[in-house]
Short mmCIF file of C-alpha atoms and ligand atoms in Angstrom, two decimals:
data_model
loop_
_atom_site.label_atom_id
_atom_site.label_comp_id
_atom_site.label_asym_id
_atom_site.label_seq_id
_atom_site.Cartn_x
_atom_site.Cartn_y
_atom_site.Cartn_z
CA MET X 1 -38.74 -100.23 -49.30
CA PRO X 2 -42.32 -99.39 -50.29
CA LYS X 3 -43.57 -100.93 -53.52
CA THR X 4 -45.44 -97.81 -54.51
CA ARG X 5 -43.55 -94.91 -56.04
CA ARG X 6 -44.09 -91.89 -53.85
CA VAL X 7 -43.43 -88.27 -54.63
CA ALA X 8 -44.32 -84.95 -53.03
CA VAL X 9 -44.94 -81.92 -55.24
CA TYR X 10 -43.29 -79.25 -53.18
CA LEU X 11 -41.68 -75.84 -53.03
CA ASP X 12 -42.08 -73.51 -50.07
CA LYS X 13 -43.56 -70.82 -52.23
CA GLY X 14 -47.15 -70.27 -53.28
CA GLY X 15 -48.52 -70.39 -56.80
CA THR X 16 -45.76 -72.05 -58.83
CA GLY X 17 -48.05 -74.79 -60.13
CA LYS X 18 -47.78 -77.49 -57.46
CA THR X 19 -51.45 -78.44 -57.51
CA THR X 20 -51.63 -78.19 -61.30
CA SER X 21 -48.55 -80.40 -61.59
CA ALA X 22 -49.81 -82.94 -59.06
CA ALA X 23 -53.08 -83.29 -60.98
CA HIS X 24 -51.45 -83.44 -64.41
CA LEU X 25 -48.61 -85.78 -63.47
CA GLY X 26 -51.21 -88.03 -61.85
CA ALA X 27 -53.48 -87.88 -64.90
CA ALA X 28 -50.50 -88.58 -67.19
CA LEU X 29 -49.46 -91.63 -65.20
CA ASP X 30 -53.04 -92.85 -65.13
CA ALA X 31 -53.19 -92.48 -68.92
CA GLY X 32 -49.95 -94.44 -69.05
CA GLY X 33 -51.61 -97.37 -67.30
CA HIS X 34 -50.60 -96.73 -63.71
CA ASP X 35 -52.89 -96.80 -60.71
CA VAL X 36 -52.48 -93.42 -59.08
CA LEU X 37 -53.45 -92.11 -55.67
CA LEU X 38 -53.29 -88.35 -55.21
CA VAL X 39 -53.30 -86.92 -51.70
CA ASP X 40 -54.02 -83.27 -50.98
CA LEU X 41 -52.03 -82.23 -47.93
CA ALA X 42 -52.15 -78.59 -48.99
CA GLY X 43 -55.34 -77.83 -47.10
CA LYS X 44 -56.70 -74.44 -48.06
CA GLN X 45 -59.78 -74.77 -50.24
CA GLY X 46 -59.26 -78.32 -51.35
CA ASP X 47 -57.64 -77.40 -54.63
CA LEU X 48 -57.19 -80.92 -55.96
CA ALA X 49 -60.82 -81.82 -55.31
CA LYS X 50 -61.81 -78.85 -57.46
CA GLU X 51 -59.28 -79.60 -60.16
CA LEU X 52 -60.45 -83.22 -60.33
CA GLY X 53 -64.16 -82.44 -60.28
CA VAL X 54 -65.12 -83.97 -56.93
CA ASP X 55 -65.41 -80.81 -54.84
CA ASP X 56 -69.24 -80.73 -54.88
CA GLN X 57 -69.31 -84.26 -53.57
CA LEU X 58 -66.69 -83.44 -50.92
CA GLN X 59 -68.53 -80.31 -49.76
CA ALA X 60 -71.78 -82.28 -49.55
CA ASP X 61 -70.06 -84.93 -47.45
CA ILE X 62 -68.66 -82.27 -45.14
CA ALA X 63 -72.08 -80.56 -44.85
CA ASN X 64 -73.70 -83.92 -44.03
CA GLU X 65 -70.96 -84.69 -41.52
CA ASP X 66 -70.09 -87.70 -43.62
CA ASP X 67 -66.45 -86.62 -43.59
CA PHE X 68 -64.91 -88.86 -40.96
CA PRO X 69 -62.32 -90.22 -41.19
CA ASN X 70 -60.53 -87.79 -43.50
CA VAL X 71 -56.94 -87.01 -44.46
CA ALA X 72 -56.31 -85.21 -41.17
CA THR X 73 -57.44 -88.28 -39.21
CA THR X 74 -54.61 -90.32 -40.75
CA MET X 75 -52.09 -88.16 -38.86
CA GLY X 76 -54.14 -87.73 -35.70
CA ASN X 77 -53.61 -89.51 -32.41
CA ARG X 78 -56.52 -91.88 -32.92
CA TRP X 79 -55.99 -93.19 -36.44
CA GLY X 80 -55.11 -96.69 -35.21
CA ASP X 81 -58.34 -96.90 -33.18
CA VAL X 82 -60.43 -95.56 -36.06
CA ALA X 83 -58.96 -98.07 -38.49
CA GLU X 84 -59.54 -100.89 -36.08
CA MET X 85 -63.09 -99.79 -35.45
CA VAL X 86 -64.22 -99.53 -39.08
CA GLY X 87 -61.79 -102.08 -40.50
CA THR X 88 -58.54 -101.30 -42.28
CA ASP X 89 -59.77 -101.49 -45.89
CA GLU X 90 -62.97 -99.68 -45.12
CA ALA X 91 -61.11 -96.92 -43.28
CA VAL X 92 -58.95 -96.21 -46.32
CA ASP X 93 -61.94 -96.58 -48.66
CA ARG X 94 -63.78 -93.86 -46.80
CA LEU X 95 -60.89 -91.46 -47.43
CA VAL X 96 -60.73 -92.03 -51.17
CA TYR X 97 -62.75 -90.29 -53.88
CA PRO X 98 -62.57 -91.84 -57.37
CA THR X 99 -62.40 -89.22 -60.14
CA GLU X 100 -63.40 -89.11 -63.81
CA THR X 101 -59.80 -88.34 -64.67
CA GLY X 102 -59.09 -91.88 -63.50
CA VAL X 103 -56.89 -91.16 -60.52
CA ASP X 104 -58.10 -91.70 -56.97
CA LEU X 105 -57.99 -88.76 -54.57
CA ILE X 106 -57.73 -88.31 -50.85
CA PRO X 107 -58.86 -84.68 -50.72
CA ALA X 108 -57.83 -81.98 -48.30
CA HIS X 109 -60.06 -81.35 -45.31
CA PRO X 110 -60.62 -78.30 -43.05
CA ASP X 111 -59.28 -80.38 -40.13
CA LEU X 112 -55.80 -80.04 -41.67
CA ASP X 113 -55.78 -76.49 -40.25
CA GLY X 114 -55.86 -77.68 -36.63
CA LEU X 115 -53.72 -80.72 -37.34
CA ASP X 116 -50.57 -78.68 -37.84
CA ALA X 117 -50.82 -77.30 -34.29
CA ASP X 118 -51.72 -80.75 -32.90
CA LEU X 119 -48.63 -82.23 -34.51
CA GLY X 120 -46.59 -79.43 -32.99
CA ASN X 121 -47.63 -80.74 -29.57
CA VAL X 122 -46.26 -84.21 -30.25
CA ASP X 123 -43.04 -84.29 -28.23
CA ASP X 124 -41.34 -87.17 -29.96
CA VAL X 125 -39.95 -85.67 -33.18
CA ASP X 126 -39.84 -89.02 -34.93
CA ASP X 127 -43.51 -89.64 -34.15
CA ARG X 128 -44.46 -86.07 -35.09
CA TYR X 129 -43.12 -86.31 -38.63
CA SER X 130 -43.62 -90.00 -39.40
CA ARG X 131 -47.35 -90.30 -39.10
CA PHE X 132 -48.27 -90.02 -42.75
CA ARG X 133 -45.49 -92.42 -43.69
CA ARG X 134 -46.86 -94.95 -41.21
CA PHE X 135 -50.30 -94.49 -42.69
CA LEU X 136 -48.97 -95.23 -46.19
CA ASP X 137 -46.75 -98.09 -45.04
CA ASP X 138 -49.23 -99.84 -42.80
CA TYR X 139 -52.61 -99.09 -44.33
CA VAL X 140 -52.19 -98.12 -47.99
CA GLU X 141 -49.35 -100.39 -49.17
CA PRO X 142 -51.02 -103.63 -48.02
CA LEU X 143 -54.05 -102.90 -50.20
CA ASP X 144 -51.95 -103.14 -53.37
CA ARG X 145 -54.36 -100.77 -55.09
CA TRP X 146 -51.99 -98.09 -56.34
CA ASP X 147 -48.51 -98.10 -57.74
CA VAL X 148 -47.93 -94.34 -57.59
CA VAL X 149 -48.77 -91.96 -54.73
CA ILE X 150 -48.48 -88.23 -55.40
CA LEU X 151 -48.75 -85.71 -52.56
CA ASP X 152 -49.83 -82.13 -53.21
CA MET X 153 -48.06 -80.08 -50.57
CA PRO X 154 -48.56 -76.72 -48.88
CA GLY X 155 -46.40 -73.88 -50.21
CA LEU X 156 -44.68 -73.59 -46.85
CA ALA X 157 -42.77 -75.77 -44.41
CA ASN X 158 -44.95 -76.87 -41.50
CA ASN X 159 -45.49 -80.10 -39.57
CA ILE X 160 -47.81 -81.46 -42.25
CA THR X 161 -45.23 -80.66 -44.93
CA TYR X 162 -42.63 -82.63 -43.02
CA ASN X 163 -45.02 -85.57 -42.78
CA GLY X 164 -45.40 -85.43 -46.56
CA LEU X 165 -41.66 -85.23 -47.16
CA TRP X 166 -40.90 -88.03 -44.72
CA ALA X 167 -43.56 -90.21 -46.37
CA ALA X 168 -42.58 -89.55 -49.98
CA GLN X 169 -38.80 -89.13 -49.68
CA ASN X 170 -38.92 -87.79 -53.24
CA VAL X 171 -39.73 -84.28 -54.38
CA VAL X 172 -40.83 -82.86 -57.70
CA THR X 173 -40.87 -79.07 -57.96
CA PRO X 174 -42.57 -76.83 -60.49
CA VAL X 175 -40.65 -73.60 -60.94
CA LEU X 176 -41.52 -70.39 -62.72
CA MET X 177 -38.90 -68.75 -64.90
CA GLY X 178 -38.06 -65.88 -62.53
CA SER X 179 -34.92 -65.00 -60.63
CA PHE X 180 -36.63 -65.36 -57.28
CA GLU X 181 -37.66 -68.90 -58.23
CA TYR X 182 -34.08 -69.71 -59.07
CA SER X 183 -32.87 -68.89 -55.57
CA GLN X 184 -35.93 -70.61 -54.15
CA ALA X 185 -34.94 -73.84 -55.89
CA GLN X 186 -31.40 -73.51 -54.54
CA ARG X 187 -32.81 -72.98 -51.06
CA LEU X 188 -34.97 -76.05 -51.44
CA GLN X 189 -31.85 -78.10 -52.12
CA GLU X 190 -30.25 -76.65 -48.98
CA ASP X 191 -33.37 -77.39 -46.93
CA LEU X 192 -33.39 -81.01 -48.09
CA GLU X 193 -29.70 -81.27 -47.26
CA LYS X 194 -30.51 -80.06 -43.74
CA ILE X 195 -33.27 -82.64 -43.43
CA ARG X 196 -30.78 -85.33 -44.42
CA SER X 197 -28.15 -84.20 -41.92
CA ASN X 198 -30.45 -83.23 -39.03
CA TYR X 199 -33.00 -86.02 -39.24
CA GLY X 200 -31.33 -88.70 -41.34
CA GLU X 201 -34.25 -88.69 -43.76
CA ASP X 202 -33.07 -89.18 -47.31
CA VAL X 203 -35.46 -86.74 -48.98
CA ARG X 204 -34.29 -86.06 -52.54
CA LEU X 205 -35.23 -83.58 -55.22
CA GLN X 206 -35.95 -85.74 -58.28
CA MET X 207 -37.19 -83.24 -60.82
CA LEU X 208 -37.58 -79.51 -61.40
CA ILE X 209 -40.30 -78.70 -63.92
CA PRO X 210 -40.09 -75.28 -65.56
CA ASN X 211 -43.72 -74.15 -65.58
CA GLN X 212 -45.70 -71.45 -67.37
CA PHE X 213 -42.89 -71.12 -69.85
CA ASP X 214 -43.44 -68.40 -72.44
CA ARG X 215 -41.63 -69.04 -75.73
CA ARG X 216 -42.16 -65.46 -76.87
CA THR X 217 -39.83 -63.92 -74.33
CA ASN X 218 -36.05 -64.15 -74.33
CA LEU X 219 -36.11 -63.76 -70.59
CA HIS X 220 -37.63 -67.19 -70.13
CA ALA X 221 -35.12 -68.78 -72.52
CA GLU X 222 -32.30 -67.17 -70.54
CA LYS X 223 -33.73 -68.31 -67.23
CA LEU X 224 -34.15 -71.82 -68.56
CA ALA X 225 -30.50 -71.87 -69.64
CA ALA X 226 -29.47 -70.70 -66.17
CA PHE X 227 -31.57 -73.43 -64.58
CA GLN X 228 -29.95 -75.96 -66.92
CA ASP X 229 -26.47 -74.82 -65.90
CA GLU X 230 -27.23 -74.97 -62.20
CA PHE X 231 -29.47 -78.01 -61.97
CA GLY X 232 -28.43 -80.09 -65.01
CA GLU X 233 -30.11 -83.46 -65.07
CA LEU X 234 -32.51 -82.55 -62.27
CA LEU X 235 -34.40 -80.53 -64.85
CA ALA X 236 -37.43 -82.19 -66.41
CA PRO X 237 -37.03 -83.24 -70.06
CA GLU X 238 -39.73 -80.76 -71.14
CA TYR X 239 -40.84 -77.36 -69.91
CA VAL X 240 -44.58 -76.78 -69.53
CA VAL X 241 -45.80 -73.79 -71.51
CA ASP X 242 -48.17 -71.20 -70.18
CA SER X 243 -51.57 -72.44 -71.32
CA GLN X 244 -54.83 -70.60 -70.78
CA GLN X 245 -56.56 -73.96 -71.26
CA ILE X 246 -55.00 -75.19 -68.01
CA ARG X 247 -56.78 -72.39 -66.18
CA THR X 248 -60.15 -72.91 -67.88
CA ALA X 249 -59.93 -76.69 -67.49
CA THR X 250 -59.13 -76.26 -63.80
CA GLU X 251 -62.19 -74.07 -63.34
CA GLU X 252 -64.28 -76.83 -64.89
CA GLY X 253 -62.83 -79.52 -62.66
CA GLN X 254 -60.70 -81.08 -65.37
CA THR X 255 -57.12 -81.64 -66.41
CA LEU X 256 -55.83 -81.29 -69.96
CA PHE X 257 -55.94 -85.08 -70.15
CA ASP X 258 -59.74 -84.94 -69.90
CA ILE X 259 -60.12 -82.70 -72.96
CA PRO X 260 -60.60 -84.36 -76.38
CA ASP X 261 -57.67 -83.91 -78.79
CA ASP X 262 -59.66 -81.83 -81.26
CA GLU X 263 -60.61 -79.32 -78.56
CA LEU X 264 -57.05 -78.74 -77.39
CA LEU X 265 -55.27 -75.63 -78.65
CA LYS X 266 -51.58 -75.80 -79.55
CA THR X 267 -50.41 -74.66 -76.11
CA GLY X 268 -52.83 -77.04 -74.42
CA THR X 269 -51.53 -79.96 -76.47
CA ASP X 270 -47.93 -78.95 -75.79
CA ALA X 271 -48.53 -78.62 -72.05
CA ARG X 272 -50.32 -81.97 -71.90
CA ASP X 273 -47.57 -83.72 -73.87
CA ALA X 274 -44.89 -82.15 -71.67
CA PHE X 275 -46.62 -83.49 -68.56
CA ALA X 276 -46.86 -86.93 -70.20
CA THR X 277 -43.12 -86.97 -71.03
CA ASN X 278 -42.15 -85.61 -67.62
CA ALA X 279 -44.41 -88.05 -65.79
CA ALA X 280 -42.87 -91.03 -67.59
CA GLU X 281 -39.37 -89.74 -66.82
CA LEU X 282 -40.32 -89.05 -63.19
CA TYR X 283 -41.59 -92.60 -62.85
CA ASN X 284 -38.24 -93.89 -64.14
CA ARG X 285 -36.32 -91.70 -61.72
CA LEU X 286 -38.43 -92.97 -58.83
CA THR X 287 -37.85 -96.52 -59.97
CA ASP X 288 -34.08 -96.26 -60.39
CA ASP X 289 -33.54 -95.22 -56.80
N1 ATP R 301 -48.66 -74.08 -67.21
C1 ATP R 301 -49.63 -73.25 -66.80
N2 ATP R 301 -50.24 -72.42 -67.68
C2 ATP R 301 -51.19 -71.57 -67.26
N3 ATP R 301 -51.63 -71.45 -66.00
C3 ATP R 301 -51.06 -72.24 -65.08
C4 ATP R 301 -50.02 -73.19 -65.41
N4 ATP R 301 -49.65 -73.83 -64.28
C5 ATP R 301 -50.41 -73.31 -63.29
N5 ATP R 301 -51.25 -72.36 -63.76
C6 ATP R 301 -52.20 -71.55 -62.99
O1 ATP R 301 -51.48 -70.84 -61.99
C7 ATP R 301 -52.21 -70.75 -60.78
C8 ATP R 301 -51.40 -71.37 -59.65
O2 ATP R 301 -51.23 -72.74 -59.92
P1 ATP R 301 -51.36 -73.83 -58.74
O3 ATP R 301 -52.60 -73.61 -57.97
O4 ATP R 301 -51.16 -75.16 -59.36
O5 ATP R 301 -50.09 -73.41 -57.88
P2 ATP R 301 -49.69 -73.94 -56.43
O6 ATP R 301 -48.22 -73.96 -56.40
O7 ATP R 301 -50.40 -75.20 -56.13
O8 ATP R 301 -50.26 -72.78 -55.54
P3 ATP R 301 -50.44 -72.79 -53.93
O9 ATP R 301 -49.06 -72.64 -53.36
O10 ATP R 301 -51.32 -71.61 -53.69
O11 ATP R 301 -51.07 -74.10 -53.56
C9 ATP R 301 -53.52 -71.49 -61.05
O12 ATP R 301 -54.49 -70.53 -61.41
C10 ATP R 301 -53.22 -72.38 -62.23
O13 ATP R 301 -54.36 -72.64 -63.02
MG1 MG R 302 -51.61 -75.73 -54.51
#
């Protein structure tokens, strides 16, 4: 059993708040005294690097070709050689960007695009999906630098997603209060059940976080009640309200945890506190297992 608590923020649907939740749960755990490593497996435009204010640095490194190894390398065929060549600690160090929020980040990289196809060519299914787990087990765990690892996942199921699920074994899922999201969450449970029966990987949904909750509409209250009926204790203790400050903070490369108390509006404070409560509860759930 790994010493670090690992969790993947995942739902195979775009735009439900996965990246926002990964950043804020990480920031909350950091504020709570944990050492947190965030990993962006979502690719795209390196959302977490932007949200955590290190995107300029990352883009400069990419432009200067100072971007090897990167997150995609960890799942490539030559990771073992690379690590041996530069040294194990150094190899991991080169992947990690410290952030002002306090968490450390392994950002996404354009090479993730090609990696999915490369993984698809790996014949041995066990090897194909276990690469990121091996990276965490063999290279990250021994460093003893972090006690929580949070993976920001793509909003779809591909080979990289499976690597994330295999590595984390635990899933936290932000859900919007719509009817489509409700069936999506049910489907996620079915997908994880299939992973358990087909591959013997015990990937478990640990927490559903109602996100962008609007207290002014009855519809959201009704949806929340339906979620509570169906998912019971899987639901997070607190919903996260819709907060414009999340969007503006994100644009400025910050989380709500980086904003001084007296500059937070009511919804911003509520959203931040909800993430803090949910992060503490998530940590407990990961610990109890
Ligand atoms: N509680 C919230 N209040 C207001 N805006 C939010 C909240 N949560 C997320 N958002 C906004 O919603 C948008 C989508 O969020 P985010 O990028 O975290 O979703 P995602 O699931 O990671 O999307 P993708 O699947 O594209 O990676 C972003 O603009 C984000 O700032
Ligand atoms: Mg995202």
